[in-house]
Short mmCIF file of N, CA and C in Angstrom, two decimals:
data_model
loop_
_atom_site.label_atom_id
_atom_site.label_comp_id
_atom_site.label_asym_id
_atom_site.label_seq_id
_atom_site.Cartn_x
_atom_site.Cartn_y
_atom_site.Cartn_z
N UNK A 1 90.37 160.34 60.95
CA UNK A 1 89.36 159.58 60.25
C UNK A 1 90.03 158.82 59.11
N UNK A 2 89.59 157.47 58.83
CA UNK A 2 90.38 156.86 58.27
C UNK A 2 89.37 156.84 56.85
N UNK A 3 90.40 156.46 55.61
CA UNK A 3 89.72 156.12 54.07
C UNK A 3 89.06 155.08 53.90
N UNK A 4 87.88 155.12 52.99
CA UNK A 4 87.56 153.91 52.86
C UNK A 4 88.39 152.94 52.14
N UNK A 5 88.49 151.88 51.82
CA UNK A 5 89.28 150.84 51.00
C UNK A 5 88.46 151.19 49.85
N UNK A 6 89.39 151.18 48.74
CA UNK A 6 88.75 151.02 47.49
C UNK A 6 88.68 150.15 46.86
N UNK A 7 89.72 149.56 47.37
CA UNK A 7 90.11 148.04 46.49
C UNK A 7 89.18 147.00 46.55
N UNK A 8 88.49 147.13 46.86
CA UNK A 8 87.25 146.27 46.78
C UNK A 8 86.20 146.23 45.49
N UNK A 9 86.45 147.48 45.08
CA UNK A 9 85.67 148.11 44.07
C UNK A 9 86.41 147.07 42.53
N UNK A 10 87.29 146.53 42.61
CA UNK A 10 87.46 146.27 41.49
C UNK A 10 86.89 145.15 41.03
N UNK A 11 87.03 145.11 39.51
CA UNK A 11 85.98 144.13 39.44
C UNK A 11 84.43 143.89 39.32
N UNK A 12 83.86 145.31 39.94
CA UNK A 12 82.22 145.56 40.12
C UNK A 12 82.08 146.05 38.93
N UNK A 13 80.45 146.03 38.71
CA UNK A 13 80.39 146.62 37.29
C UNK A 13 80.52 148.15 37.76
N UNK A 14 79.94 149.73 36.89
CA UNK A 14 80.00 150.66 37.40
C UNK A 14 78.77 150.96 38.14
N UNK A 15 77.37 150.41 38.33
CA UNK A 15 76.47 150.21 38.94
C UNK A 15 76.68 150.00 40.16
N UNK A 16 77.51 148.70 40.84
CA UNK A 16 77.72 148.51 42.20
C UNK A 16 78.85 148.93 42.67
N UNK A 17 79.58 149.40 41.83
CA UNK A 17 80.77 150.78 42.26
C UNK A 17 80.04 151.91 42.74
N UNK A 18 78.99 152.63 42.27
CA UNK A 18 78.19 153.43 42.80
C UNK A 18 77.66 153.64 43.69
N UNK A 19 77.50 152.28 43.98
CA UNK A 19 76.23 151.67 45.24
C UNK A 19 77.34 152.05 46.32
N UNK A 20 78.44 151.26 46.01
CA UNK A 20 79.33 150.96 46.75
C UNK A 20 80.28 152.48 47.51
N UNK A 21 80.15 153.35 46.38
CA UNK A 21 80.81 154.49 47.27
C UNK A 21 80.02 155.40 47.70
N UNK A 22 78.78 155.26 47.50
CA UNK A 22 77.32 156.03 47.88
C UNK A 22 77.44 155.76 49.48
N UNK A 23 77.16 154.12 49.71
CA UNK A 23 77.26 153.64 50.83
C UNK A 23 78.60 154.32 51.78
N UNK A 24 79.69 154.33 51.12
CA UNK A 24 81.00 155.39 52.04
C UNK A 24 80.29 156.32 52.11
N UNK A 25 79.91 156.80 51.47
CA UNK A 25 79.59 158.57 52.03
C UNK A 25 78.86 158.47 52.97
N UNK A 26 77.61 158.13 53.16
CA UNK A 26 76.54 157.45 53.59
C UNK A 26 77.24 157.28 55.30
N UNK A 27 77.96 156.13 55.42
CA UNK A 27 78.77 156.00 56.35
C UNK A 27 79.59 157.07 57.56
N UNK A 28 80.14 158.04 56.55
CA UNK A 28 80.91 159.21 56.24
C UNK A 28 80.01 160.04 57.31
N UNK A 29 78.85 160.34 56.06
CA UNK A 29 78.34 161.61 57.05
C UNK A 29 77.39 160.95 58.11
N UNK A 30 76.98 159.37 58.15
CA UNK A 30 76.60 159.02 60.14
C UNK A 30 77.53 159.30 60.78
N UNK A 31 78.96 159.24 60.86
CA UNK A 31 79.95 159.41 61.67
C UNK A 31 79.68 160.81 62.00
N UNK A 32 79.98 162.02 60.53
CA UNK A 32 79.99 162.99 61.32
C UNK A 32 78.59 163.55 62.23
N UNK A 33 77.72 163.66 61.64
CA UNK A 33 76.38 163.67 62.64
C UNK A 33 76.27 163.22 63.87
N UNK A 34 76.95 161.94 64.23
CA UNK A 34 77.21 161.74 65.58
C UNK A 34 77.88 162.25 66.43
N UNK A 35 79.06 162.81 65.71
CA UNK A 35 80.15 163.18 66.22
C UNK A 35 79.31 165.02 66.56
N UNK A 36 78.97 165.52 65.97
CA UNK A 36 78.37 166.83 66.12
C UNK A 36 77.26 166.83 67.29
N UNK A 37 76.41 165.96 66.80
CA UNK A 37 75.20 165.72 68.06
C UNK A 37 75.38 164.91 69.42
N UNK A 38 76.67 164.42 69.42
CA UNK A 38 76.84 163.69 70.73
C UNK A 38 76.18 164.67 72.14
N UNK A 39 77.14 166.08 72.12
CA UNK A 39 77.06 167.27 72.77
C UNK A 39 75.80 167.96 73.15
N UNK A 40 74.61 166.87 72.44
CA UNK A 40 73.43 168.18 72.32
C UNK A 40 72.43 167.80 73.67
N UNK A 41 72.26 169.05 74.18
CA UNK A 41 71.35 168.41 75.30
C UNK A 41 70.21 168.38 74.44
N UNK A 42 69.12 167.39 74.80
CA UNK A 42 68.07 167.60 74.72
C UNK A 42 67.10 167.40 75.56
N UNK A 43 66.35 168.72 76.34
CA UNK A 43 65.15 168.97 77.15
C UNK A 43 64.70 167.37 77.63
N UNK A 44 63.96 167.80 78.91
CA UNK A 44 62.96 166.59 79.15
C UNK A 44 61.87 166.81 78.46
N UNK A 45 60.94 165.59 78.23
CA UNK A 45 59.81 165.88 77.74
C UNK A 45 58.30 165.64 79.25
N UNK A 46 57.56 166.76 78.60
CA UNK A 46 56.55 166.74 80.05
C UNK A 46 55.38 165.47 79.52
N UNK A 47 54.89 165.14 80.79
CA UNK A 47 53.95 164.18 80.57
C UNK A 47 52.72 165.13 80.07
N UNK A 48 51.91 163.66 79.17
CA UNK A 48 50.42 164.29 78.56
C UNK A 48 49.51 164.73 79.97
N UNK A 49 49.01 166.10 79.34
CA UNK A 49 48.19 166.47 79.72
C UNK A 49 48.31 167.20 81.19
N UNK A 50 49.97 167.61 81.04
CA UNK A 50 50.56 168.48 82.38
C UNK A 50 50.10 169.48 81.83
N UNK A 51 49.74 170.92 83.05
CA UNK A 51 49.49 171.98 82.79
C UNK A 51 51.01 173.00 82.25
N UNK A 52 50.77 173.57 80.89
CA UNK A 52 51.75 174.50 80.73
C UNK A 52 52.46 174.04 79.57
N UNK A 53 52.14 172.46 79.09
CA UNK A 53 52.94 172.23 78.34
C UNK A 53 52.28 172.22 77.05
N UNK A 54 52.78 171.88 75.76
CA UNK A 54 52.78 172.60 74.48
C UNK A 54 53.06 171.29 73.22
N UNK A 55 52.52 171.47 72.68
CA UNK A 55 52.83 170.18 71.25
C UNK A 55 53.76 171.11 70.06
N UNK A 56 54.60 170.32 69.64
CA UNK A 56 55.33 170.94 68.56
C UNK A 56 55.04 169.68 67.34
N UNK A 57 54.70 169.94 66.42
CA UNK A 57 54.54 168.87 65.52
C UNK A 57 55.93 169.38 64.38
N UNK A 58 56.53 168.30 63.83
CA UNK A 58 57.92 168.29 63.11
C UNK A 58 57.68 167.73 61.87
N UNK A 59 57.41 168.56 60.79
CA UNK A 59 57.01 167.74 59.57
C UNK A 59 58.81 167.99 58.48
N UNK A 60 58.44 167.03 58.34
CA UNK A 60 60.42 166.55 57.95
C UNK A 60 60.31 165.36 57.07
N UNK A 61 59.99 165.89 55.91
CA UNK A 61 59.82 165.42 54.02
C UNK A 61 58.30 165.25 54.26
N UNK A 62 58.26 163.63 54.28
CA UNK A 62 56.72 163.51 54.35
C UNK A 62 55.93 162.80 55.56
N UNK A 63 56.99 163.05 56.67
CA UNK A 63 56.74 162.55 57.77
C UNK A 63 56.02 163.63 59.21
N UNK A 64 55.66 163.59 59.59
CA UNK A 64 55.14 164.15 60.80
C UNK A 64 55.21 163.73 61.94
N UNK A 65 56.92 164.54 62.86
CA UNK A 65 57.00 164.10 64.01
C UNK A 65 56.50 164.77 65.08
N UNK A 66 55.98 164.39 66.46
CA UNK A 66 55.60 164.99 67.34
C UNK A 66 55.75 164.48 68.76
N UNK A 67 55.99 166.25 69.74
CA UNK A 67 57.10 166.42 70.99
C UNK A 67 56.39 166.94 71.79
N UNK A 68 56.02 166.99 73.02
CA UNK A 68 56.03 167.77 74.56
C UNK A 68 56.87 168.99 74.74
N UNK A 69 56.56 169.82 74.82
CA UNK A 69 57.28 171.05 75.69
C UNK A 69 56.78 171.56 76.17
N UNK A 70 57.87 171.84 77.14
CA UNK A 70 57.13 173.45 78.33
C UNK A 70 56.91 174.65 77.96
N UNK A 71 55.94 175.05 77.74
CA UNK A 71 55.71 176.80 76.41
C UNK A 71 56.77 177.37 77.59
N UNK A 72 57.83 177.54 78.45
CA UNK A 72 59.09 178.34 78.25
C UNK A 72 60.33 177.39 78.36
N UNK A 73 60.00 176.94 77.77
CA UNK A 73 61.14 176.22 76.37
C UNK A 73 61.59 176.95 75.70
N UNK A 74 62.51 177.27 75.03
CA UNK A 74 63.66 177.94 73.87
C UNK A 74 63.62 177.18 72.59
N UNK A 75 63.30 178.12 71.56
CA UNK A 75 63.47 177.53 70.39
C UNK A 75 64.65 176.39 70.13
N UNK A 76 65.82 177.17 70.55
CA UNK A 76 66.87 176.27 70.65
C UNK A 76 66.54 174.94 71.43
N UNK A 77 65.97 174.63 72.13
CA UNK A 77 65.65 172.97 72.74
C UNK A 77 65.02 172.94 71.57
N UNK A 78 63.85 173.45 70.72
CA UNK A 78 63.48 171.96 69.66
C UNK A 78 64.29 172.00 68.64
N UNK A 79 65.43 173.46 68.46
CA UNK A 79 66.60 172.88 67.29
C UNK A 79 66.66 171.51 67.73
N UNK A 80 67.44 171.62 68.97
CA UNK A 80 68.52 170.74 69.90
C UNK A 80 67.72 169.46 69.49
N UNK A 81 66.73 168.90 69.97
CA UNK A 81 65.87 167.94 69.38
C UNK A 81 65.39 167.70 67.96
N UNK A 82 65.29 168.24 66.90
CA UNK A 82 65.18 168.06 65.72
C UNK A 82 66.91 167.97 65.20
N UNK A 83 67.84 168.50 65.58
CA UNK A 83 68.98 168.31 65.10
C UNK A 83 69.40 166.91 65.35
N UNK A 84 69.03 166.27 66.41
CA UNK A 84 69.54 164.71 67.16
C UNK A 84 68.22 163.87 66.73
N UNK A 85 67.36 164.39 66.17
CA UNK A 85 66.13 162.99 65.64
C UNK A 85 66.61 162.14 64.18
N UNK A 86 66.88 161.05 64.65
CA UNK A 86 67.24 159.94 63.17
C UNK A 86 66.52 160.02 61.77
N UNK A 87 65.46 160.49 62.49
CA UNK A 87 64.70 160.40 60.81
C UNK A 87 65.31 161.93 60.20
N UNK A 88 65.33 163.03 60.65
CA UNK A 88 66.12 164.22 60.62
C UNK A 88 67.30 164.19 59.61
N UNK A 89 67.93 163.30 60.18
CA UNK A 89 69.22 162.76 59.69
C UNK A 89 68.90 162.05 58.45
N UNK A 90 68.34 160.88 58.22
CA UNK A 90 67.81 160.04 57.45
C UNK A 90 67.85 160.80 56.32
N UNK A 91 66.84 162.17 56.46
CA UNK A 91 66.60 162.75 55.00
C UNK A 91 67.13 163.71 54.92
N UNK A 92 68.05 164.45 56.02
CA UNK A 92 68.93 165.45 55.81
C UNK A 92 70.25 165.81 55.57
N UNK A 93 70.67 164.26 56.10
CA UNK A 93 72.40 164.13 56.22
C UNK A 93 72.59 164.83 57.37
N UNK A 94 73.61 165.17 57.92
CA UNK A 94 74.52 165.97 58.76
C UNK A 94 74.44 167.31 58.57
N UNK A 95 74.02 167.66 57.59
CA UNK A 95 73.93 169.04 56.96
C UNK A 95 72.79 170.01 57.74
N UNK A 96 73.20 171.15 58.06
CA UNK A 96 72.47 172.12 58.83
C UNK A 96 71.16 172.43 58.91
N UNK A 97 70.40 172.71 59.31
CA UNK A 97 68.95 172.86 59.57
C UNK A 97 68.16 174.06 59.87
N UNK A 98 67.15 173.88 58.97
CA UNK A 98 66.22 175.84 59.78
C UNK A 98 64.60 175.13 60.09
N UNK A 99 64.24 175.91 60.71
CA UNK A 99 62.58 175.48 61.12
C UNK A 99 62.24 176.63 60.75
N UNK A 100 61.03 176.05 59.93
CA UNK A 100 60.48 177.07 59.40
C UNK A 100 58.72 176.96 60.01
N UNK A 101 58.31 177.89 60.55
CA UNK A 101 56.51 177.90 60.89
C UNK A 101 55.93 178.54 60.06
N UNK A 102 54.96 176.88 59.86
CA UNK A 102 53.56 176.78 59.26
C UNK A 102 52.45 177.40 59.40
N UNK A 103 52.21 178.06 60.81
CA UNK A 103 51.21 178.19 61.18
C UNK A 103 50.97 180.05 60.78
N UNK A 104 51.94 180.23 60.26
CA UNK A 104 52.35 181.63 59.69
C UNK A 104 52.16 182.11 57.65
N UNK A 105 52.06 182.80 57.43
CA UNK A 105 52.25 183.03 55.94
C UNK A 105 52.41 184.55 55.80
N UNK A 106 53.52 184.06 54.68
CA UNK A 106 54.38 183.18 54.55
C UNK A 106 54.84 182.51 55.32
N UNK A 107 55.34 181.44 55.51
CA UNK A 107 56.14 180.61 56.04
C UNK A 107 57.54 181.52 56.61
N UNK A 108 57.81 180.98 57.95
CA UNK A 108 58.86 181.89 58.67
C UNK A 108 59.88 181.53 58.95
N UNK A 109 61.17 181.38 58.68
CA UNK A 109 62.34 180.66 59.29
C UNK A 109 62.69 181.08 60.61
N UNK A 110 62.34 180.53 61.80
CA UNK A 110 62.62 181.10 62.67
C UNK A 110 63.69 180.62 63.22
N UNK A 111 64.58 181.49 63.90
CA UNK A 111 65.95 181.40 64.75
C UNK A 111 67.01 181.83 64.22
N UNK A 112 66.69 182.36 62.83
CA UNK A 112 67.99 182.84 61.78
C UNK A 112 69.16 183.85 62.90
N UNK A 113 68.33 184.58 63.32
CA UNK A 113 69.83 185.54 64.30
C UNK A 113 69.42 184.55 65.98
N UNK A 114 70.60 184.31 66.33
CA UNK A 114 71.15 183.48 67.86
C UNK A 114 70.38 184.20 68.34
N UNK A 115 69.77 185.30 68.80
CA UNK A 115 69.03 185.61 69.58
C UNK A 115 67.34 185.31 69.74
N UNK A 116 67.28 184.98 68.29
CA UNK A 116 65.83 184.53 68.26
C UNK A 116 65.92 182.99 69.04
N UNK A 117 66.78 182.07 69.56
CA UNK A 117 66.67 181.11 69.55
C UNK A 117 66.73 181.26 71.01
N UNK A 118 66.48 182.10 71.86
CA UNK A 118 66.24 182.39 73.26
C UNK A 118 64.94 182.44 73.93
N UNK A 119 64.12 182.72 72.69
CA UNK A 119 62.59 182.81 72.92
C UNK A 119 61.62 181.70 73.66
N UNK A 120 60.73 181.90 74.38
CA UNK A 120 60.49 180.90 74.65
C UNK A 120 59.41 180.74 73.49
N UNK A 121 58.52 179.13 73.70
CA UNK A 121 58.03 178.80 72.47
C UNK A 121 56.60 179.93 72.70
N UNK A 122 56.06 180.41 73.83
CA UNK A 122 55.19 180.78 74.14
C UNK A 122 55.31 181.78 73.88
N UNK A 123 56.41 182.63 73.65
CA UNK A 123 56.38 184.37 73.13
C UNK A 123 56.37 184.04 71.35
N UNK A 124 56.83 182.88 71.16
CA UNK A 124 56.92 182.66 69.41
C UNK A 124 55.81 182.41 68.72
N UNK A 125 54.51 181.97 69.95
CA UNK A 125 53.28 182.02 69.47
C UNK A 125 52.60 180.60 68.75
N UNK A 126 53.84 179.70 69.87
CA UNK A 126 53.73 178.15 69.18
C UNK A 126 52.65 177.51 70.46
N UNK A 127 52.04 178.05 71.04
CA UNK A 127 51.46 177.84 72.46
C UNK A 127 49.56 177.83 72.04
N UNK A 128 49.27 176.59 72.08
CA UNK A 128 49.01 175.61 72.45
C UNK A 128 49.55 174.49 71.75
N UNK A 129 49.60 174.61 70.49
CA UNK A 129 50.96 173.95 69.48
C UNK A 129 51.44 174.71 68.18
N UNK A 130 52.56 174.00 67.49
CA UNK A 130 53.06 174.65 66.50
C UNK A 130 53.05 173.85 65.80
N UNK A 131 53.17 174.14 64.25
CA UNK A 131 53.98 173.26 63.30
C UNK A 131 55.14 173.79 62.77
N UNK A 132 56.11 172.85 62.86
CA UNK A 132 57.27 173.49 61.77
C UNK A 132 57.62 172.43 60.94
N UNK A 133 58.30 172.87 60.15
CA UNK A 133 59.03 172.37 59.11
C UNK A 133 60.64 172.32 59.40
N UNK A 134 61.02 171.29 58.91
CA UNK A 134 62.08 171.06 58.95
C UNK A 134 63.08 171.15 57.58
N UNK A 135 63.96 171.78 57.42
CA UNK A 135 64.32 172.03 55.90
C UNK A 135 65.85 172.30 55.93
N UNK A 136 66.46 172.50 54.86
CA UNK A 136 67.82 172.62 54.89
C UNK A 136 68.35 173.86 54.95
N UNK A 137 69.52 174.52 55.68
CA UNK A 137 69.71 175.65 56.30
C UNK A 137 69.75 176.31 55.19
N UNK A 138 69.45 177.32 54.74
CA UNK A 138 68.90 178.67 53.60
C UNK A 138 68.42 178.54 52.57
N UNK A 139 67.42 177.26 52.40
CA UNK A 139 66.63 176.98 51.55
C UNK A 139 64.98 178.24 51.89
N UNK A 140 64.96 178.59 51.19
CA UNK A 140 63.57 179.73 50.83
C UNK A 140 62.77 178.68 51.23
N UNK A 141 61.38 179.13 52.09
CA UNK A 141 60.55 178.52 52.24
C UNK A 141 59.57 178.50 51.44
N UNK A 142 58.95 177.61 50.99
CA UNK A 142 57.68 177.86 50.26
C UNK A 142 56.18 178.56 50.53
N UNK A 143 55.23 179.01 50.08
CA UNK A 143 54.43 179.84 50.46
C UNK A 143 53.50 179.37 49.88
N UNK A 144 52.56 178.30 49.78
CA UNK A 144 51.01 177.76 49.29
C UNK A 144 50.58 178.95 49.45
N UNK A 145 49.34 179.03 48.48
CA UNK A 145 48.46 180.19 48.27
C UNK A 145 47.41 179.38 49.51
N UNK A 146 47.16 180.72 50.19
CA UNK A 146 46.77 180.70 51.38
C UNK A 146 44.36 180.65 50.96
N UNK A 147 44.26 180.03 52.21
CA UNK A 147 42.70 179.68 51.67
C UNK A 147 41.78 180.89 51.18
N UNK A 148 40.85 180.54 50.02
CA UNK A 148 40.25 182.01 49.84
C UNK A 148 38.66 181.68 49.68
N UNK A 149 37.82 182.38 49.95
CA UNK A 149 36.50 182.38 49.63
C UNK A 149 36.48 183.34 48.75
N UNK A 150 37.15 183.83 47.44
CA UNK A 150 37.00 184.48 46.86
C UNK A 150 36.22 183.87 45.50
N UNK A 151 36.30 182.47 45.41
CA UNK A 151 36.07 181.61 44.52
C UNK A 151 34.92 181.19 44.59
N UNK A 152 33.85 181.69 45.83
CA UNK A 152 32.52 181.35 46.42
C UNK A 152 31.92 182.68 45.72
N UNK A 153 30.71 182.34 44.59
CA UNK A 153 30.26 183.89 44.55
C UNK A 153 29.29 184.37 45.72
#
């Protein structure tokens, strides 16, 4: 992998020197992300409204993406697919990834030991759909206070 030129930099104020080596990094880690995800299979997706198949919704900052699967699918296929999605990248960098489910509380990181990532989505209890979260690998998940009618007299 080759350096960026610096010599370009001279001359800029320290503002677009910033810009300017932000943008290398920037550069930097698309290369490596590509270079990591080239390898990744990712699943077919089933047509709407086949019998058996499953919605995964991907909320990743403030976006909400959403996928087809076969409920015996493997967690690992929607790593495999959330690890290779651009917007993924966009707000994550290259940098490692956990899914964490919503539909749980606390909030659950699931796949932490390789063996959880064998499951299909249908034993994980993501069947008819799931939500996860998308977050950075050993970041604590957050836990909203969950709904209460306690506040109803």
């Amino acid at each position: 992998e080759t350096e960026p030129d610096l010599t370009g930099l001279v001359g800029l104020s320290e503002q677009e020197q910033l810009a300017q080596v932000l943008s290398f990094s920037r550069e930097a880690d698309r290369r490596e992300w590509e270079y990591r995800t080239r390898g990744i299979k990712v699943v077919s997706e089933p047509s709407e409204g086949e019998a058996g198949c499953l919605n995964i919704y991907l909320v990743v900052g403030n976006q909400q993406l959403s996928r087809r699967f076969w409920s015996d699918n493997t967690l690992q296929d929607v790593y495999n697919w959330a690890a290779t999605h651009e917007h993924v990248f966009e707000l994550l960098g290259s940098n490692d990834i956990q899914l964490v489910d919503c539909n749980k509380y606390p909030p659950l990181v699931l796949g932490e030991k390789p063996v959880e990532r064998s499951k299909t989505l249908e034993v994980l209890g993501l069947w008819p759909s799931g939500r996860l979260s998308v977050e950075p690998l050993g970041k604590v998940p957050e836990a909203p206070l969950p709904p209460s009618s306690l506040h109803d007299p």
